Amino acid sequence: YINPTSITIITLSIIMGTIMTMSSSNWLMAWIGLELNMLAILPIISKPKTTRASEATIKYFLTQAIASAMMLLSSTTNAWQTGSWDILELKNKFSTTIMTLSLTMKMGAAPIHFWLPEVLQGTTLQTALLITTWQKLAPISLMYMISNNIQPALLMSAGILSMIVGGLGGINQTQLRKTMAYSSINNLGWTIMIMALSPNLAVMNIFIYMIMTTPIFLMMTSTSTKTLQNLTTTWTTSTATTLSIALLMLSTSGLPPFTGFMPKMLALNELITQKLTTLATLAIMTSLVSLLFYLRVTYLIMVLTSP
């Protein structure tokens, strides 16, 4: 049992923290918003009284705290050089690099992605949903605001690396929460890569990903599905739900004619327009790797369980 008052305070703090960060024009206020948000989600992650949940909470706290420290270092260095705390005035090259690393760490993109699969595996499905969707809004909005000042090569490298890590990491997973974590890293890769060329497209990409991920997690929660093996047995009790999970998985992988194909197609179009054909080819290749584990889930549902 949890006190309704504490639930209200925690929920309001999570919402307030994100809104504060997204609407602030000053680095200190953005930082305070992120801290408020992070402190409020810790009791939610540690709610199941298991050692795994406590471990996940500590891992989440440490990575977010280190990222926040990097963020303060970056903004302070910039304020020292330029005399301004304004988010849009992040002109110092050192500051932009540190800030980009800090934000990728906060959202769980490569190269500092290791915490995400571990934290998701240690918590409930609802908390995993919260971490893969809502918790990404604040760092992505900050990245959107400073996207003009970040070196495109840095964003594209982080993006491609996330796509490769997300694709390869998800292949060997039997736990659905870890699969969804690598799926999240993979999709963040697309978002970060295209942020360098078209920030609006990046925002659309992440929103479409969130719209597709939310029902997957909700349906997994309603059927108590946590592993691939569970998926094969839920078919008998709730056919429509299991079928929807399969289709949503295909959509998240970016397979036409599903919705998930559209942002990827637009991103590739943008890359080719900017004469970055090699990068576009690499992106398609990594997309094929990640398609492998999405198809594996779908195959298990569609083929092995159908009479």
Coordinates of C-alpha atoms in Angstrom, one line a residue:
Y1 CA 0.0 0.0 0.0
I2 CA 1.2 3.5 -0.9
N3 CA -0.1 6.7 0.6
P4 CA -2.2 8.6 -2.0
T5 CA -0.6 11.8 -1.0
S6 CA 2.9 10.5 -1.8
I7 CA 1.6 9.2 -5.2
T8 CA 0.2 12.7 -6.0
I9 CA 3.5 14.4 -4.9
I10 CA 5.6 12.0 -6.9
T11 CA 3.4 12.3 -10.1
L12 CA 3.3 16.1 -9.9
S13 CA 7.1 16.2 -9.4
I14 CA 7.8 14.0 -12.4
I15 CA 5.5 16.1 -14.6
M16 CA 6.7 19.4 -13.2
G17 CA 10.3 18.5 -13.6
T18 CA 10.0 17.7 -17.2
I19 CA 7.8 20.8 -18.0
M20 CA 10.3 23.0 -16.1
T21 CA 13.2 21.7 -18.2
M22 CA 11.2 22.0 -21.5
S23 CA 10.0 25.5 -20.9
S24 CA 13.2 27.1 -19.4
S25 CA 15.6 29.3 -21.2
N26 CA 18.2 29.2 -18.5
W27 CA 20.6 26.3 -17.9
L28 CA 20.2 26.4 -14.1
M29 CA 16.4 26.1 -14.3
A30 CA 16.7 23.3 -16.8
W31 CA 19.1 21.5 -14.5
I32 CA 16.8 21.9 -11.5
G33 CA 13.9 20.5 -13.5
L34 CA 15.9 17.4 -14.5
E35 CA 17.0 16.9 -10.8
L36 CA 13.4 17.2 -9.6
N37 CA 12.3 14.7 -12.2
M38 CA 15.1 12.3 -11.4
L39 CA 14.5 12.4 -7.6
A40 CA 10.8 11.8 -8.0
I41 CA 11.2 8.7 -10.2
L42 CA 13.6 6.9 -7.8
P43 CA 10.8 5.8 -5.3
I44 CA 8.8 4.5 -8.3
I45 CA 11.7 2.4 -9.6
S46 CA 12.4 1.0 -6.1
K47 CA 8.8 0.3 -5.3
P48 CA 9.0 -3.5 -5.8
K49 CA 10.8 -4.6 -2.7
T50 CA 13.4 -6.8 -4.5
T51 CA 17.1 -6.6 -4.7
R52 CA 16.9 -6.2 -8.5
A53 CA 14.7 -3.1 -8.0
S54 CA 17.1 -1.6 -5.5
E55 CA 20.0 -2.3 -7.8
A56 CA 18.1 -0.7 -10.7
T57 CA 17.4 2.4 -8.6
I58 CA 21.1 2.8 -7.7
K59 CA 22.2 2.4 -11.3
Y60 CA 19.6 4.9 -12.5
F61 CA 20.5 7.4 -9.8
L62 CA 24.3 7.2 -10.4
T63 CA 24.1 7.5 -14.2
Q64 CA 21.7 10.4 -14.0
A65 CA 23.7 12.1 -11.2
I66 CA 26.9 11.9 -13.3
A67 CA 25.1 13.2 -16.4
S68 CA 23.7 16.1 -14.3
A69 CA 27.2 16.9 -13.1
M70 CA 28.5 16.9 -16.7
M71 CA 25.6 19.2 -17.6
L72 CA 26.6 21.7 -14.8
L73 CA 30.2 21.5 -15.8
S74 CA 29.3 22.3 -19.4
S75 CA 26.9 25.1 -18.7
T76 CA 29.2 26.7 -16.1
T77 CA 32.2 26.6 -18.5
N78 CA 30.1 28.2 -21.1
A79 CA 28.8 30.9 -18.7
W80 CA 32.4 31.5 -17.7
Q81 CA 33.5 32.0 -21.4
T82 CA 30.4 33.8 -22.7
G83 CA 28.9 35.4 -19.6
S84 CA 25.5 34.0 -20.4
W85 CA 23.4 31.2 -18.8
D86 CA 21.0 31.2 -21.8
I87 CA 20.4 27.7 -23.3
L88 CA 20.6 29.1 -26.9
E89 CA 23.9 30.7 -26.2
L90 CA 25.9 27.5 -25.8
K91 CA 28.7 28.6 -28.1
N92 CA 31.8 27.1 -26.5
K93 CA 32.9 23.9 -28.4
F94 CA 34.0 22.1 -25.2
S95 CA 30.7 22.9 -23.6
T96 CA 28.6 21.6 -26.5
T97 CA 30.5 18.3 -26.6
I98 CA 30.2 17.7 -22.9
M99 CA 26.5 18.7 -23.0
T100 CA 25.8 16.4 -25.9
L101 CA 27.4 13.5 -24.0
S102 CA 25.5 14.4 -20.9
L103 CA 22.2 14.4 -22.7
T104 CA 22.8 11.1 -24.5
M105 CA 23.7 9.6 -21.2
K106 CA 20.5 10.9 -19.6
M107 CA 18.3 9.5 -22.4
G108 CA 20.2 6.2 -22.6
A109 CA 21.8 6.4 -26.0
A110 CA 25.2 5.0 -26.9
P111 CA 28.0 5.3 -25.9
I112 CA 26.7 5.5 -22.3
H113 CA 23.7 3.3 -22.7
F114 CA 24.7 0.3 -20.4
W115 CA 22.4 1.4 -17.6
L116 CA 19.1 1.3 -19.6
P117 CA 18.6 -2.5 -20.2
E118 CA 19.7 -3.2 -16.6
V119 CA 17.3 -0.6 -15.1
L120 CA 14.4 -1.7 -17.2
Q121 CA 15.0 -5.4 -16.3
G122 CA 14.9 -4.5 -12.6
T123 CA 11.6 -2.7 -12.6
T124 CA 7.9 -3.2 -13.4
L125 CA 6.6 -2.9 -16.9
Q126 CA 4.8 0.4 -16.1
T127 CA 8.0 1.9 -14.8
A128 CA 9.8 0.7 -17.9
L129 CA 7.2 2.4 -20.0
L130 CA 7.8 5.7 -18.0
I131 CA 11.6 5.5 -18.4
T132 CA 11.5 4.7 -22.2
T133 CA 8.9 7.4 -23.0
W134 CA 8.3 10.3 -20.6
Q135 CA 11.9 10.4 -19.2
K136 CA 13.3 11.1 -22.7
L137 CA 11.2 14.2 -23.3
A138 CA 13.4 16.6 -21.2
P139 CA 16.8 15.7 -22.6
I140 CA 15.5 15.5 -26.1
S141 CA 14.0 19.0 -25.9
L142 CA 17.3 20.3 -24.6
M143 CA 19.1 18.7 -27.4
Y144 CA 16.6 20.2 -29.8
M145 CA 17.3 23.7 -28.4
I146 CA 21.1 23.4 -28.8
S147 CA 21.1 21.4 -32.0
N148 CA 22.3 24.4 -34.1
N149 CA 25.4 24.6 -31.9
I150 CA 26.4 20.9 -31.8
Q151 CA 29.0 19.6 -34.3
P152 CA 27.0 17.5 -36.8
A153 CA 29.7 14.8 -36.8
L154 CA 29.3 14.3 -33.1
L155 CA 25.5 13.8 -33.3
M156 CA 25.8 11.5 -36.3
S157 CA 28.5 9.3 -34.7
A158 CA 26.4 8.9 -31.5
G159 CA 23.4 8.2 -33.6
I160 CA 25.0 5.5 -35.8
L161 CA 26.7 4.0 -32.7
S162 CA 23.3 3.8 -30.9
M163 CA 21.7 2.2 -33.9
I164 CA 24.4 -0.5 -34.1
V165 CA 24.3 -1.1 -30.3
G166 CA 20.5 -1.2 -30.3
G167 CA 20.4 -3.7 -33.2
L168 CA 23.1 -6.1 -32.0
G169 CA 22.2 -5.9 -28.3
G170 CA 18.5 -6.9 -28.9
I171 CA 19.3 -10.0 -31.0
N172 CA 20.2 -12.3 -28.1
Q173 CA 17.5 -11.3 -25.7
T174 CA 14.7 -13.5 -24.3
Q175 CA 13.5 -10.9 -21.8
L176 CA 11.1 -8.5 -23.4
R177 CA 12.0 -5.6 -21.2
K178 CA 15.6 -5.8 -22.3
T179 CA 14.5 -6.2 -25.9
M180 CA 12.4 -3.0 -25.6
A181 CA 15.4 -1.3 -24.0
Y182 CA 17.6 -2.1 -27.0
S183 CA 14.7 -1.1 -29.3
S184 CA 14.7 2.3 -27.5
I185 CA 18.5 2.7 -27.9
N186 CA 18.1 1.9 -31.6
N187 CA 15.3 4.4 -32.1
L188 CA 17.2 7.1 -30.2
G189 CA 20.0 6.5 -32.7
W190 CA 17.7 7.6 -35.5
T191 CA 16.5 10.6 -33.5
I192 CA 20.0 11.8 -32.6
M193 CA 21.5 11.2 -36.1
I194 CA 18.8 13.2 -37.8
M195 CA 18.9 15.9 -35.1
A196 CA 22.0 17.2 -36.8
L197 CA 20.2 17.9 -40.1
S198 CA 16.5 18.4 -39.3
P199 CA 15.7 18.8 -35.6
N200 CA 11.9 18.9 -36.4
L201 CA 12.1 15.5 -38.0
A202 CA 14.0 14.2 -35.0
V203 CA 11.1 15.3 -32.7
M204 CA 8.6 13.7 -35.0
N205 CA 10.6 10.5 -35.0
I206 CA 10.8 10.2 -31.2
F207 CA 7.0 11.0 -30.8
I208 CA 6.0 8.3 -33.2
Y209 CA 8.3 5.9 -31.3
M210 CA 6.6 6.8 -28.1
I211 CA 3.2 6.4 -29.6
M212 CA 4.1 2.9 -30.7
T213 CA 6.0 1.8 -27.5
T214 CA 3.2 2.9 -25.1
P215 CA 0.6 0.3 -26.3
I216 CA 3.2 -2.4 -26.5
F217 CA 4.1 -1.9 -22.8
L218 CA 0.4 -1.5 -21.8
M219 CA -0.5 -4.8 -23.5
M220 CA 2.4 -6.6 -22.0
T221 CA 1.3 -5.3 -18.6
S222 CA -2.3 -6.4 -19.1
T223 CA -1.2 -9.9 -20.1
S224 CA 1.7 -10.1 -17.6
T225 CA 4.1 -10.9 -20.4
K226 CA 7.8 -10.6 -19.5
T227 CA 9.6 -13.1 -21.6
L228 CA 9.4 -14.5 -25.2
Q229 CA 8.2 -17.7 -23.7
N230 CA 5.2 -15.9 -22.1
L231 CA 4.3 -14.5 -25.5
T232 CA 3.8 -17.9 -26.9
T233 CA 1.4 -18.8 -24.1
T234 CA -0.6 -15.6 -24.1
W235 CA -1.9 -16.3 -27.6
T236 CA -4.4 -18.8 -26.2
T237 CA -5.9 -16.4 -23.6
S238 CA -5.8 -13.1 -25.5
T239 CA -5.3 -13.5 -29.2
A240 CA -6.1 -9.9 -30.3
T241 CA -3.6 -8.4 -27.8
T242 CA -0.8 -10.7 -28.8
L243 CA -1.5 -10.0 -32.5
S244 CA -1.4 -6.3 -31.8
I245 CA 2.0 -6.6 -30.0
A246 CA 3.3 -8.4 -33.1
L247 CA 2.1 -5.7 -35.5
L248 CA 3.4 -2.9 -33.2
M249 CA 6.8 -4.6 -33.1
L250 CA 6.9 -4.7 -36.9
S251 CA 5.9 -1.0 -36.9
T252 CA 8.6 -0.1 -34.4
S253 CA 11.2 -1.9 -36.6
G254 CA 10.3 0.5 -39.5
L255 CA 8.9 -2.1 -41.9
P256 CA 6.6 -0.7 -44.6
P257 CA 3.5 -0.2 -44.8
F258 CA 3.5 0.5 -41.0
T259 CA 3.7 3.9 -39.4
G260 CA 7.2 3.4 -38.1
F261 CA 8.5 3.3 -41.7
M262 CA 7.6 7.0 -42.3
P263 CA 10.1 8.8 -40.0
K264 CA 12.9 6.4 -41.2
M265 CA 12.1 7.1 -44.8
L266 CA 12.0 10.8 -44.2
A267 CA 15.3 10.6 -42.3
L268 CA 17.0 8.6 -45.2
N269 CA 15.6 11.1 -47.7
E270 CA 17.1 14.0 -45.7
L271 CA 20.5 12.2 -45.5
I272 CA 20.5 11.6 -49.3
T273 CA 19.5 15.2 -50.0
Q274 CA 22.5 16.3 -47.9
K275 CA 24.8 14.0 -50.0
L276 CA 25.4 11.7 -47.1
T277 CA 24.7 8.5 -49.0
T278 CA 27.3 6.4 -47.1
L279 CA 25.6 7.3 -43.8
A280 CA 22.2 6.5 -45.2
T281 CA 23.5 3.1 -46.4
L282 CA 25.0 2.4 -42.9
A283 CA 21.7 3.4 -41.3
I284 CA 19.7 1.0 -43.5
M285 CA 22.2 -1.8 -42.7
T286 CA 21.8 -1.3 -38.9
S287 CA 18.1 -1.1 -39.4
L288 CA 18.2 -4.6 -41.0
V289 CA 20.1 -6.0 -37.9
S290 CA 17.4 -4.6 -35.6
L291 CA 14.7 -5.9 -37.8
L292 CA 16.0 -9.4 -37.0
F293 CA 14.9 -9.4 -33.4
Y294 CA 11.6 -7.7 -34.1
L295 CA 10.9 -10.4 -36.7
R296 CA 11.9 -13.0 -34.2
V297 CA 9.3 -11.8 -31.7
T298 CA 6.7 -11.6 -34.5
Y299 CA 7.6 -15.1 -35.8
L300 CA 7.2 -16.6 -32.3
I301 CA 3.8 -15.1 -32.0
M302 CA 2.5 -15.6 -35.5
V303 CA 4.0 -19.0 -36.6
L304 CA 4.7 -21.0 -33.5
T305 CA 1.4 -20.2 -31.7
S306 CA -1.1 -20.3 -34.5
P307 CA -3.0 -23.6 -34.8

